[in-house]
Amino acid sequence: MDQVVALWNKENPNIQVQTKNIANDQYGAIGNALKAGTAPDLAQVGYDELPDQRTQGAFVDASACADAVAAKSKFVPWTWAQSSFGGTGVFAIPQDTGPMALYVRSDIFSQHGLSIPKTWDEYADDAQKLHAADPNLTITFFDPNNAEWFNGLLWQAKAKMYDYSGDTWHVTVNSAQSKQVADYWQKLISAKLVRTDLANTSTPMYAAYEKNQIATYVGAAWGYGNFRDNLPDQAGKWTVVPMPTWNGSAASGDWGGSTVAFMKGGQHLYEAVKFNLWLNSDPEALALSNKVGGLYPAATAGLQLPQLSQGVPYYNNQKIFDVFADSSKQVDTSFTWGPTQKAVNVALQDAMAKATAGNGTLTDALATAQSTALSSMKAQAIPAVAGN
Amino acid sequence: MTDLAVTAAGGRRRRGVGRPRAVTILAFVLPFILPFVLFYLVPVAYAVWQSFLVVRRTGGEYGTLYTTFGGFTQYAQALQNSEFWGSIGRIALFGIVQVPVMLFLALAMALLLDAPMLKLKSFFRIAAFMPYAVPGVIAAIMWAFLYSPQLSPVVELFKGIGLQPDFLGPGAVLWSAANVSTWLWTGYNMLIMFSALQAIPPDLYEAARLDGASDWAIAWRIKVPIIAPSIVLTTVFSIIGTLQLYAEPAVLRQISSNISSTFTPNMLAYAVASGNNYQQAAAISVLLAVITFVLSVGFMRLTSRRVGL
């Protein structure tokens, strides 16, 4: 980020940008800055945090600037829908996304005579076969402390957790589609076909992959460098394929990604719009962000970057970004995050951890998340009802 | 009438010498009072005030937020929250086991260090105190490594003799956190008790020895009763420390899903605050402070008469 900003500052002597890194609890820091009236013009905010921040009055609507409104066509549709709240304004410019895919240890799959799973049913069959052939081998792990990842799976299943209409939030965190996902993973967990003792990107997780104990990874585009950097010995053994689907028709989810939001109290909205659009849609800026930060852009122009159309050596020169680009097109554009998403995620994680410890099920966890969604919105004086 | 005259006379005298003295006192005390008010009383008062507010908004969901007086709404909610009582119950269990174990170890170590025949005293004193110099978060990270089934040489050793310990399992993780606390704080408590032991005049031991008391009897009948006030003091510190427990479980949480975000009251308050519900977090914090006050003062009252504090 610093290098990208330096490039802008060099080319735009009239609009100079300063950056500040907040290592810990960035949303807390932003909230405090807002209360103190010292918020910056722009702040990086994750998609799932946008409604949360907006209900706290964090953003200013940039749609007064024609450039901001006109930028819509430059971005992947769902990213624009989420940062403009379905077109009610322009509160943020999409930065990066995390379209999901399946990372597969092709050597383990061929060793056990398995083919790449196309559906989640086939994936469960493969899980069974792998574990039967080698009790130390599981197909993947389920990290109960990662609601963001689980939400990505819900997103793929077209589980709409929230709907905002008639000035009221309609909360359907435990919809039939969500339950389908929860039941599926609960079966794998109960049958001990997936591990539940590993945290995503933790040292123990890499150790388990290192010891060839896990055969796949349900991940996002931004994570492609993780295996490359942490497991250099497994170069050439990994392949990236589309996520298994629920009913054979292609669908994908998104895990992570951020926007750069316009903060209330900023003094330079026009300049902020200019810089923000450059930062997140100019090919030169995007190329640099991708190079130094591995950023997977939200701008459609970014998906055409030369470095995203080349084969990646670690993955046997597979053009893995083609898979992610396809995935990006399959992401449901109507998915919405809730205005108290953080509280809901925390409750969901605690309840999922209980489920993986054999104390309840993932369906129970969804019910807990549902009631937390309603009670946390009530505490914030946000009108909400259960169901459609 | 005479009373009045005396007061007037006193007043006159004070005006003569007293005022410069008051200014001097103030000048000495201000460097303490000012930060105390600014960084202690004001935040506490702010938290108490916040805990009586509720959030309202005008003009729909994205309308303007404001807070208004809500009476005991936040307290009622906190007291009805099963997570709150769960976290209190968890640290109560933690404290009932961990505090006696730790203080017993600290006392045993202090008495051993005080034993006349022990060589290399200063080395052992420093060695036992060392863990306290390690920041709690670093200690927790280090222990997390020793607990992790994927990385730990300790777990590997257990496997060698056919055992499969799960230090991070649902039943064990509370005690794994207790172990980190014990490791961190035993040396600290030991040092307080050891300092008290050093203050005992040696002629007491001489007299006891002349009466035919063994080392064991001297330790148990003389040393322990005399240092009882420091044992009470370390117990009060430990009770407060237990109620404030945060760093150890928060770090272990990163490698064990069996520690929820609401594992201890402090973690619950943090989780609630990070969900933007500052008023509820303030109420939880105030409740925790009250419980801490009641327990520590209660314990002091209970023991003070016995140990002559």
XYZ file of C-alpha atoms in Angstrom:
697
model
C 0.000 0.000 0.000
C 2.774 2.433 0.911
C 4.470 1.907 -2.441
C 1.212 2.460 -4.326
C 0.553 5.687 -2.439
C 4.121 6.824 -3.130
C 3.458 6.326 -6.849
C 0.332 8.510 -6.615
C 2.094 11.225 -4.617
C 4.851 11.346 -7.217
C 2.397 11.773 -10.075
C -0.035 14.119 -8.284
C 1.796 16.933 -6.552
C -1.509 18.727 -5.891
C -3.203 15.894 -4.028
C -0.865 14.348 -1.499
C -1.959 11.245 0.373
C -0.754 10.062 3.746
C -1.334 6.535 4.982
C -1.494 5.130 8.461
C -1.303 1.461 9.291
C -3.429 0.259 12.160
C -2.100 -3.113 13.154
C -4.742 -4.084 15.665
C -8.494 -3.625 16.008
C -8.700 -1.231 13.095
C -12.481 -0.837 13.312
C -12.215 0.104 16.987
C -9.576 2.687 16.059
C -11.746 4.066 13.265
C -14.764 4.231 15.580
C -12.786 6.154 18.181
C -11.402 8.529 15.539
C -14.952 9.201 14.337
C -16.163 9.989 17.842
C -13.181 12.269 18.335
C -13.815 13.959 14.980
C -10.355 13.043 13.709
C -11.306 10.418 11.137
C -9.263 10.289 7.932
C -10.818 10.990 4.532
C -10.582 7.335 3.587
C -10.351 4.050 5.454
C -10.043 0.446 4.377
C -13.184 -1.412 5.421
C -14.119 -5.035 4.742
C -17.387 -5.711 2.900
C -18.919 -7.490 5.877
C -18.099 -4.488 8.063
C -19.725 -1.883 5.789
C -23.323 -2.015 7.135
C -21.944 -2.186 10.682
C -19.935 0.989 10.151
C -22.737 2.708 8.324
C -25.185 2.207 11.171
C -22.561 3.851 13.387
C -22.686 6.853 11.066
C -19.147 6.354 9.781
C -19.535 7.189 6.105
C -20.269 10.102 3.862
C -22.082 9.624 0.556
C -19.719 10.411 -2.323
C -22.443 10.345 -4.960
C -22.286 14.168 -5.061
C -19.195 13.555 -7.214
C -20.258 12.454 -10.686
C -17.022 10.470 -11.109
C -17.912 8.288 -8.144
C -21.354 7.414 -9.510
C -20.012 6.780 -12.995
C -17.449 4.287 -11.697
C -20.110 1.619 -11.153
C -19.446 -0.142 -14.455
C -15.779 -0.580 -13.605
C -16.343 -2.987 -10.756
C -17.470 -6.562 -10.225
C -21.255 -6.141 -9.739
C -21.632 -7.638 -6.261
C -18.810 -5.478 -4.902
C -20.514 -2.340 -6.134
C -23.877 -3.491 -4.792
C -22.426 -3.949 -1.315
C -20.469 -0.705 -1.163
C -23.331 1.375 -2.586
C -25.908 -0.461 -0.427
C -27.862 -1.581 -3.438
C -27.430 1.752 -5.209
C -28.576 4.124 -2.462
C -25.302 6.060 -2.584
C -21.553 5.597 -2.993
C -20.053 5.030 0.428
C -16.946 3.145 -0.570
C -14.976 2.019 -3.613
C -14.393 -1.740 -3.885
C -10.762 -2.720 -3.572
C -10.227 -6.457 -3.593
C -12.244 -9.642 -3.428
C -11.780 -13.247 -2.411
C -13.658 -15.444 -4.880
C -13.460 -18.968 -3.550
C -12.141 -22.156 -5.112
C -10.862 -25.544 -4.062
C -7.121 -26.117 -3.679
C -6.386 -29.795 -4.294
C -3.307 -31.910 -3.600
C -3.481 -33.642 -6.957
C -0.730 -36.114 -6.012
C -2.722 -37.415 -3.020
C -5.875 -37.607 -5.149
C -4.213 -39.632 -7.883
C -2.411 -41.828 -5.355
C -5.830 -42.854 -4.005
C -7.411 -43.063 -7.455
C -9.861 -40.234 -6.852
C -11.174 -37.751 -9.372
C -11.727 -34.054 -8.683
C -15.115 -33.606 -6.953
C -17.678 -31.558 -8.874
C -20.361 -31.509 -6.205
C -20.331 -31.425 -2.416
C -21.749 -34.971 -2.437
C -18.751 -36.180 -4.425
C -16.520 -34.242 -2.061
C -18.045 -36.088 0.915
C -17.531 -39.417 -0.899
C -13.888 -38.537 -1.476
C -13.571 -37.570 2.180
C -14.834 -41.018 3.127
C -12.468 -42.827 0.763
C -9.386 -40.866 1.782
C -10.007 -41.371 5.472
C -10.771 -45.066 4.993
C -7.546 -45.563 3.072
C -5.438 -43.697 5.619
C -6.782 -42.835 9.098
C -4.268 -39.983 9.383
C -5.578 -38.359 6.216
C -8.610 -36.063 6.052
C -9.954 -34.175 3.056
C -9.883 -30.804 4.820
C -10.334 -29.109 8.174
C -13.221 -27.109 9.601
C -12.077 -24.072 11.556
C -14.927 -23.141 13.923
C -13.228 -19.833 14.672
C -13.593 -18.576 11.142
C -17.084 -17.234 10.569
C -15.886 -15.328 7.493
C -14.986 -18.593 5.784
C -18.244 -20.254 6.798
C -20.177 -17.208 5.562
C -18.443 -17.706 2.195
C -19.885 -21.229 2.099
C -23.340 -19.874 2.976
C -22.984 -17.271 0.235
C -22.258 -20.004 -2.303
C -25.425 -21.851 -1.243
C -27.421 -18.651 -1.960
C -28.308 -18.429 1.698
C -29.420 -14.861 2.129
C -28.760 -14.042 5.728
C -30.386 -10.614 5.641
C -32.738 -8.610 3.523
C -33.380 -4.936 3.994
C -36.817 -3.810 2.870
C -39.532 -1.535 4.159
C -37.087 0.154 6.570
C -36.662 -3.118 8.437
C -34.040 -5.820 8.420
C -35.416 -9.271 7.760
C -33.103 -11.736 9.425
C -32.826 -15.221 7.925
C -29.439 -16.338 9.218
C -30.846 -19.820 9.803
C -32.608 -20.179 6.458
C -33.131 -23.547 4.781
C -30.075 -22.942 2.564
C -27.896 -22.120 5.570
C -29.097 -25.257 7.317
C -28.211 -27.309 4.257
C -24.605 -26.103 4.521
C -24.544 -26.578 8.303
C -25.984 -30.105 8.102
C -23.477 -31.081 5.433
C -20.436 -30.004 7.457
C -21.947 -31.383 10.659
C -22.122 -34.820 9.028
C -18.470 -34.620 8.005
C -17.505 -33.424 11.503
C -19.553 -36.095 13.293
C -18.033 -38.832 11.116
C -14.583 -37.363 11.866
C -13.961 -36.985 8.131
C -12.674 -33.436 8.622
C -10.394 -32.160 11.329
C -11.603 -29.480 13.695
C -8.441 -28.822 15.682
C -6.718 -26.434 13.265
C -7.021 -22.686 12.895
C -6.761 -21.242 9.416
C -3.233 -20.112 8.425
C -1.857 -21.075 11.841
C 1.494 -22.823 12.194
C -0.222 -26.071 13.274
C -2.340 -25.910 10.101
C 0.720 -25.657 7.874
C 2.354 -28.428 9.912
C -0.612 -30.707 9.170
C -0.398 -29.931 5.429
C 3.363 -30.400 5.578
C 2.851 -33.904 7.005
C 0.473 -34.745 4.105
C -2.431 -35.170 6.512
C -4.872 -32.979 4.571
C -5.737 -33.289 0.898
C -7.666 -30.099 0.018
C -8.212 -26.533 1.112
C -11.387 -24.520 0.540
C -9.858 -21.110 -0.022
C -9.985 -17.725 -1.678
C -8.006 -16.023 -4.425
C -5.912 -13.929 -2.050
C -4.637 -17.070 -0.378
C -2.788 -18.498 -3.370
C 0.560 -17.380 -1.978
C 0.047 -19.036 1.414
C 0.990 -22.550 0.363
C 3.698 -21.257 -1.954
C 5.353 -19.330 0.877
C 4.813 -21.769 3.722
C 5.119 -25.127 1.989
C 7.754 -24.643 -0.706
C 8.412 -28.408 -0.766
C 4.921 -29.046 -2.133
C 5.482 -27.027 -5.305
C 3.821 -28.682 -8.274
C 1.563 -30.821 -6.093
C -1.291 -28.339 -5.813
C -4.057 -27.633 -8.332
C -6.831 -25.041 -8.110
C -10.308 -26.128 -9.233
C -13.795 -24.595 -8.912
C -15.554 -25.100 -5.597
C -17.805 -28.166 -5.508
C -21.408 -27.142 -6.094
C -24.676 -28.039 -4.404
C -26.722 -29.141 -7.374
C -24.321 -29.216 -10.299
C -25.008 -25.666 -11.452
C -22.040 -23.375 -10.973
C -22.144 -21.083 -7.961
C -19.473 -19.530 -5.863
C -18.948 -17.568 -2.705
C -16.610 -14.848 -1.625
C -14.324 -14.913 1.391
C -12.919 -11.589 2.474
C -11.926 -8.559 0.493
C -12.144 -4.880 1.287
C -13.318 -1.509 0.149
C -11.875 1.951 0.683
C -14.631 3.951 2.330
C -15.364 7.684 2.470
C -15.324 8.702 6.117
C -17.560 11.271 7.717
C -15.643 14.348 8.771
C -13.201 14.122 5.866
C -12.390 17.545 4.454
C -11.475 16.659 0.876
C -14.221 14.549 -0.649
C -13.483 15.463 -4.267
C -9.778 14.665 -3.919
C -10.587 11.536 -1.950
C -12.838 10.283 -4.771
C -10.120 10.933 -7.324
C -7.469 9.101 -5.372
C -9.799 6.265 -4.357
C -10.842 5.590 -7.946
C -7.250 5.705 -9.130
C -6.120 3.398 -6.324
C -8.726 0.772 -7.071
C -9.333 0.931 -10.805
C -6.221 2.324 -12.505
C -4.357 -0.555 -14.188
C -0.974 0.768 -13.078
C -2.045 1.066 -9.430
C -3.751 -2.330 -9.504
C -0.722 -3.992 -11.061
C 1.493 -2.590 -8.317
C -0.977 -3.546 -5.542
C -1.103 -7.051 -6.908
C 2.662 -7.253 -7.180
C 3.494 -5.976 -3.691
C 0.417 -7.131 -1.779
C -1.010 -10.060 -3.752
C -4.246 -8.090 -3.990
C -6.953 -9.668 -6.143
C -8.720 -6.610 -7.592
C -12.421 -5.831 -7.466
C -12.176 -3.727 -10.630
C -13.040 -5.665 -13.776
C -10.050 -4.065 -15.506
C -7.894 -5.545 -12.773
C -8.921 -9.059 -13.662
C -7.234 -8.523 -17.046
C -3.866 -7.707 -15.476
C -1.037 -9.475 -17.304
C 0.215 -11.075 -14.100
C -3.248 -12.547 -13.501
C -3.339 -14.263 -16.880
C -0.024 -16.072 -16.511
C 0.638 -19.512 -15.131
C 1.845 -19.644 -11.543
C 5.042 -21.715 -11.155
C 4.119 -23.151 -7.735
C 0.888 -24.531 -9.198
C 2.615 -26.356 -12.035
C 2.213 -23.235 -14.180
C -1.552 -23.608 -13.990
C -3.405 -20.382 -14.845
C -5.072 -20.406 -11.478
C -6.481 -16.885 -11.804
C -8.717 -18.066 -14.635
C -10.408 -20.278 -12.049
C -10.818 -17.349 -9.654
C -12.070 -15.053 -12.429
C -14.754 -17.626 -13.277
C -15.548 -17.979 -9.604
C -15.880 -14.208 -9.304
C -18.546 -14.222 -12.028
C -20.531 -16.877 -10.151
C -20.768 -14.941 -6.893
C -24.377 -14.093 -6.009
C -24.740 -10.309 -6.361
C -27.749 -9.981 -4.062
C -25.990 -11.240 -0.927
C -26.119 -8.698 1.925
C -24.225 -8.417 5.201
C -26.030 -7.485 8.392
C -25.596 -4.221 10.291
C -24.253 -6.054 13.355
C -22.259 -8.619 11.416
C -19.296 -8.591 13.771
C -21.371 -9.490 16.821
C -23.147 -12.185 14.787
C -19.836 -13.622 13.573
C -18.481 -13.798 17.117
C -21.612 -15.586 18.368
C -21.540 -17.932 15.368
C -17.899 -18.805 16.039
C -18.480 -19.549 19.697
C -21.436 -21.755 18.845
C -19.573 -23.516 16.003
C -16.739 -24.246 18.436
C -19.243 -25.827 20.800
C -20.527 -27.945 17.919
C -17.066 -29.160 16.932
C -16.428 -30.036 20.585
C -19.458 -32.337 20.370
C -21.697 -29.971 22.297
C -24.598 -29.242 19.924
C -24.634 -29.003 16.147
C -23.848 -26.432 13.477
C -27.603 -25.996 13.006
C -27.806 -24.965 16.658
C -24.983 -22.535 15.923
C -27.067 -20.943 13.155
C -29.984 -20.565 15.581
C -27.658 -18.842 18.070
C -26.381 -16.531 15.341
C -29.958 -15.750 14.336
C -30.966 -14.735 17.844
C -27.747 -12.737 18.299
C -28.469 -10.912 15.035
C -31.893 -9.889 16.344
C -30.768 -8.949 19.854
C -27.688 -7.016 18.691
C -29.788 -5.018 16.223
C -32.257 -4.281 18.992
C -29.408 -2.990 21.180
C -28.402 -0.652 18.330
C -32.003 0.494 17.864
C -32.118 -0.983 14.355
C -35.565 -2.263 13.352
C -35.340 -5.989 12.696
C -37.670 -8.955 12.430
C -37.073 -12.666 12.045
C -37.843 -14.321 8.712
C -38.909 -12.899 5.404
C -18.419 32.071 72.969
C -15.073 30.756 74.036
C -15.225 28.172 71.327
C -15.644 30.869 68.740
C -12.677 32.770 70.067
C -10.508 29.698 69.928
C -11.530 29.017 66.376
C -10.804 32.555 65.374
C -7.450 32.408 67.054
C -6.666 29.111 65.375
C -7.771 30.544 62.089
C -5.518 33.497 62.461
C -2.605 31.283 63.233
C -3.310 29.130 60.201
C -3.456 32.150 58.004
C 0.016 33.035 59.168
C 1.886 29.745 58.693
C -0.697 27.375 57.267
C -1.333 28.748 53.843
C 2.143 28.419 52.411
C 2.130 24.914 53.837
C -1.135 24.048 52.045
C 0.331 25.265 48.773
C 3.444 23.201 49.353
C 1.384 20.130 50.121
C -0.706 20.712 47.047
C 2.423 21.098 44.906
C 3.680 17.743 46.148
C 0.366 15.950 45.855
C -0.783 17.365 42.519
C 1.468 15.191 40.354
C -0.372 12.246 41.866
C -3.874 13.710 42.112
C -4.014 15.032 38.564
C -3.228 11.811 36.681
C -5.277 9.892 39.254
C -8.331 11.995 38.474
C -7.688 12.159 34.732
C -6.748 8.569 34.055
C -8.520 6.752 36.852
C -11.543 8.546 38.245
C -12.720 10.099 34.980
C -12.646 6.837 32.975
C -14.375 4.983 35.825
C -17.036 7.674 36.059
C -17.394 7.622 32.269
C -17.878 3.851 32.291
C -20.485 4.087 35.034
C -22.288 6.846 33.137
C -22.177 4.850 29.864
C -23.624 1.827 31.632
C -26.835 3.744 32.323
C -27.396 4.721 28.674
C -29.217 3.034 25.826
C -28.834 3.624 22.082
C -31.667 5.175 20.119
C -31.795 6.530 16.594
C -33.904 8.935 14.627
C -34.853 8.661 10.982
C -34.675 4.928 10.320
C -31.833 2.483 10.216
C -29.131 4.810 8.914
C -30.444 7.744 10.864
C -28.675 9.665 13.583
C -27.550 7.716 16.598
C -27.982 9.123 20.053
C -27.896 7.795 23.570
C -30.428 8.388 26.283
C -30.780 7.472 29.934
C -31.943 3.891 30.229
C -31.817 3.279 33.960
C -30.739 -0.238 34.806
C -31.556 -1.650 31.348
C -27.930 -2.581 30.613
C -27.478 -4.160 34.031
C -30.665 -6.158 33.697
C -29.472 -7.414 30.316
C -26.022 -8.312 31.602
C -27.480 -10.158 34.587
C -29.820 -12.099 32.295
C -26.985 -13.025 29.963
C -26.046 -16.664 30.392
C -22.641 -15.928 28.841
C -21.939 -13.525 31.699
C -22.702 -16.079 34.382
C -20.900 -18.748 32.392
C -17.745 -16.658 32.367
C -18.058 -15.871 36.090
C -18.548 -19.562 36.884
C -15.530 -20.485 34.769
C -13.153 -18.095 36.511
C -14.599 -19.022 39.907
C -13.636 -22.636 39.203
C -10.298 -21.447 37.872
C -9.624 -19.358 40.973
C -10.692 -21.976 43.504
C -8.147 -24.398 42.056
C -5.401 -22.184 40.668
C -4.980 -19.685 43.518
C -4.390 -22.254 46.312
C -2.090 -24.333 44.106
C -0.043 -21.295 43.112
C 0.171 -19.832 46.625
C 1.068 -23.184 48.134
C 3.882 -23.529 45.594
C 4.996 -19.947 46.262
C 5.014 -20.532 50.026
C 6.922 -23.798 49.677
C 9.486 -22.112 47.436
C 9.839 -19.141 49.790
C 10.395 -21.427 52.786
C 12.935 -23.506 50.865
C 14.802 -20.370 49.794
C 14.814 -19.251 53.407
C 16.167 -22.580 54.645
C 19.647 -22.091 56.103
C 21.285 -24.995 54.275
C 20.315 -23.915 50.771
C 23.231 -22.874 48.585
C 23.021 -20.582 45.515
C 20.127 -18.672 47.066
C 20.296 -15.641 44.844
C 20.402 -17.815 41.736
C 17.261 -19.708 42.723
C 15.551 -16.499 43.745
C 16.174 -14.932 40.357
C 15.327 -18.161 38.527
C 11.991 -18.473 40.283
C 11.181 -14.838 39.637
C 12.168 -14.949 35.966
C 8.749 -15.973 34.564
C 7.257 -12.811 36.047
C 9.625 -10.773 33.881
C 8.173 -12.435 30.787
C 5.139 -10.513 29.489
C 1.958 -12.523 29.935
C 1.213 -12.577 26.230
C 4.666 -13.938 25.382
C 4.334 -16.573 28.096
C 0.969 -17.631 26.704
C 2.409 -17.885 23.191
C 5.264 -20.008 24.494
C 2.903 -22.338 26.338
C 0.593 -22.438 23.350
C 3.509 -23.891 21.417
C 4.074 -26.511 24.140
C 0.378 -27.430 24.167
C -0.116 -27.627 20.410
C -0.388 -31.264 19.335
C 1.182 -30.415 15.965
C 4.316 -28.709 17.282
C 4.903 -29.640 20.871
C 7.928 -31.680 21.914
C 6.059 -32.359 25.187
C 3.121 -33.955 23.401
C 5.651 -35.897 21.311
C 7.261 -37.220 24.526
C 3.881 -38.294 25.898
C 3.190 -40.095 22.628
C 6.459 -41.953 23.129
C 5.074 -43.561 26.275
C 1.710 -44.257 24.666
C -0.284 -41.288 25.958
C -2.325 -38.844 23.876
C -2.765 -35.742 26.023
C -5.072 -33.069 24.608
C -4.053 -29.915 26.457
C -6.423 -27.834 24.341
C -9.458 -30.119 24.620
C -12.798 -28.880 26.005
C -12.141 -30.180 29.537
C -8.446 -29.449 29.717
C -8.058 -26.003 28.248
C -9.128 -24.148 31.426
C -6.386 -25.946 33.338
C -3.883 -25.296 30.584
C -4.600 -21.586 31.023
C -4.348 -22.015 34.812
C -0.948 -23.596 34.322
C 0.273 -20.549 32.371
C -0.949 -18.229 35.154
C 0.690 -20.379 37.801
C 3.967 -20.424 35.899
C 3.841 -16.653 35.485
C 2.888 -15.604 38.997
C 4.305 -18.160 41.444
C 7.714 -16.457 41.499
C 6.152 -13.057 42.054
C 4.128 -14.256 45.035
C 7.100 -16.201 46.302
C 9.157 -13.008 46.356
C 6.573 -11.160 48.475
C 6.482 -14.028 50.979
C 10.265 -14.358 50.899
C 10.727 -10.649 51.684
C 8.432 -11.061 54.682
C 10.491 -14.045 55.824
C 13.682 -11.993 55.580
C 12.191 -9.442 57.954
C 11.820 -11.977 60.782
C 14.530 -11.372 63.397
C 16.910 -14.390 63.582
C 16.881 -14.476 67.392
C 13.366 -15.908 67.187
C 14.783 -18.996 65.443
C 17.613 -19.182 67.947
C 15.166 -19.193 70.826
C 13.035 -21.829 69.135
C 16.065 -23.996 68.474
C 17.116 -23.753 72.102
C 13.627 -24.967 72.973
C 14.298 -27.971 70.730
C 12.169 -27.028 67.711
C 12.976 -28.796 64.404
C 13.387 -26.854 61.113
C 9.983 -28.129 60.113
C 8.397 -26.873 63.334
C 10.124 -23.498 62.950
C 8.780 -23.176 59.407
C 5.261 -24.232 60.278
C 4.829 -22.760 63.756
C 6.867 -19.567 63.481
C 7.525 -18.504 59.916
C 4.119 -19.170 58.364
C 2.082 -17.431 61.123
C 4.387 -14.411 61.045
C 4.156 -13.955 57.283
C 0.398 -14.624 57.243
C -0.346 -10.981 56.317
C 1.697 -11.325 53.116
C -0.074 -14.586 52.323
C -3.388 -12.752 52.677
C -2.041 -9.955 50.497
C -0.936 -12.341 47.738
C -4.321 -14.072 47.962
C -6.135 -10.777 47.438
C -3.869 -9.967 44.472
C -4.589 -13.413 43.058
C -8.355 -13.057 43.481
C -8.240 -9.748 41.621
C -5.934 -11.225 38.981
C -8.274 -14.173 38.438
C -11.320 -11.958 37.975
C -9.371 -9.833 35.474
C -8.077 -12.866 33.547
C -7.611 -12.004 29.887
C -4.192 -12.463 28.249
C -3.643 -16.187 28.781
C -7.001 -17.443 27.487
C -7.073 -14.789 24.743
C -3.776 -16.063 23.350
C -4.639 -19.755 23.762
C -7.913 -19.002 21.962
C -5.931 -18.506 18.769
C -4.969 -22.164 18.733
C -7.916 -23.711 20.552
C -11.517 -23.350 19.523
C -12.482 -24.559 22.993
C -11.959 -21.061 24.359
C -14.968 -18.967 23.404
C -14.889 -15.201 22.928
C -16.783 -14.988 26.227
C -14.488 -17.302 28.182
C -13.790 -14.779 30.968
C -15.793 -11.670 31.984
C -13.067 -9.423 30.598
C -13.132 -11.214 27.259
C -16.933 -10.949 27.221
C -16.765 -7.194 27.837
C -14.220 -6.849 25.035
C -16.306 -8.929 22.631
C -19.428 -6.883 23.415
C -17.551 -3.588 22.990
C -16.133 -4.659 19.650
C -19.720 -5.288 18.542
C -20.329 -1.544 19.066
C -22.362 -2.127 22.201
C -20.256 0.072 24.477
C -23.038 0.642 26.986
C -23.502 -3.068 27.594
C -19.733 -3.555 27.829
C -19.593 -0.747 30.407
C -22.299 -2.419 32.493
C -20.417 -5.733 32.401
C -17.202 -3.965 33.429
C -18.893 -2.184 36.327
C -20.464 -5.446 37.504
C -17.071 -7.128 37.328
C -15.500 -4.288 39.324
C -18.197 -4.590 41.989
C -17.734 -8.361 42.231
C -13.957 -7.895 42.485
C -14.384 -5.304 45.214
C -16.819 -7.420 47.213
C -14.682 -10.553 46.978
C -11.347 -8.928 47.816
C -12.706 -6.783 50.641
C -14.745 -9.743 51.884
C -11.660 -11.925 51.978
C -9.666 -9.228 53.789
C -12.432 -8.857 56.397
C -12.677 -12.595 56.824
C -8.968 -13.056 57.456
C -7.872 -9.756 58.968
C -8.882 -10.578 62.505
C -7.155 -13.906 62.378
C -3.855 -12.683 61.014
C -3.881 -9.359 62.793
C -3.822 -7.116 59.728
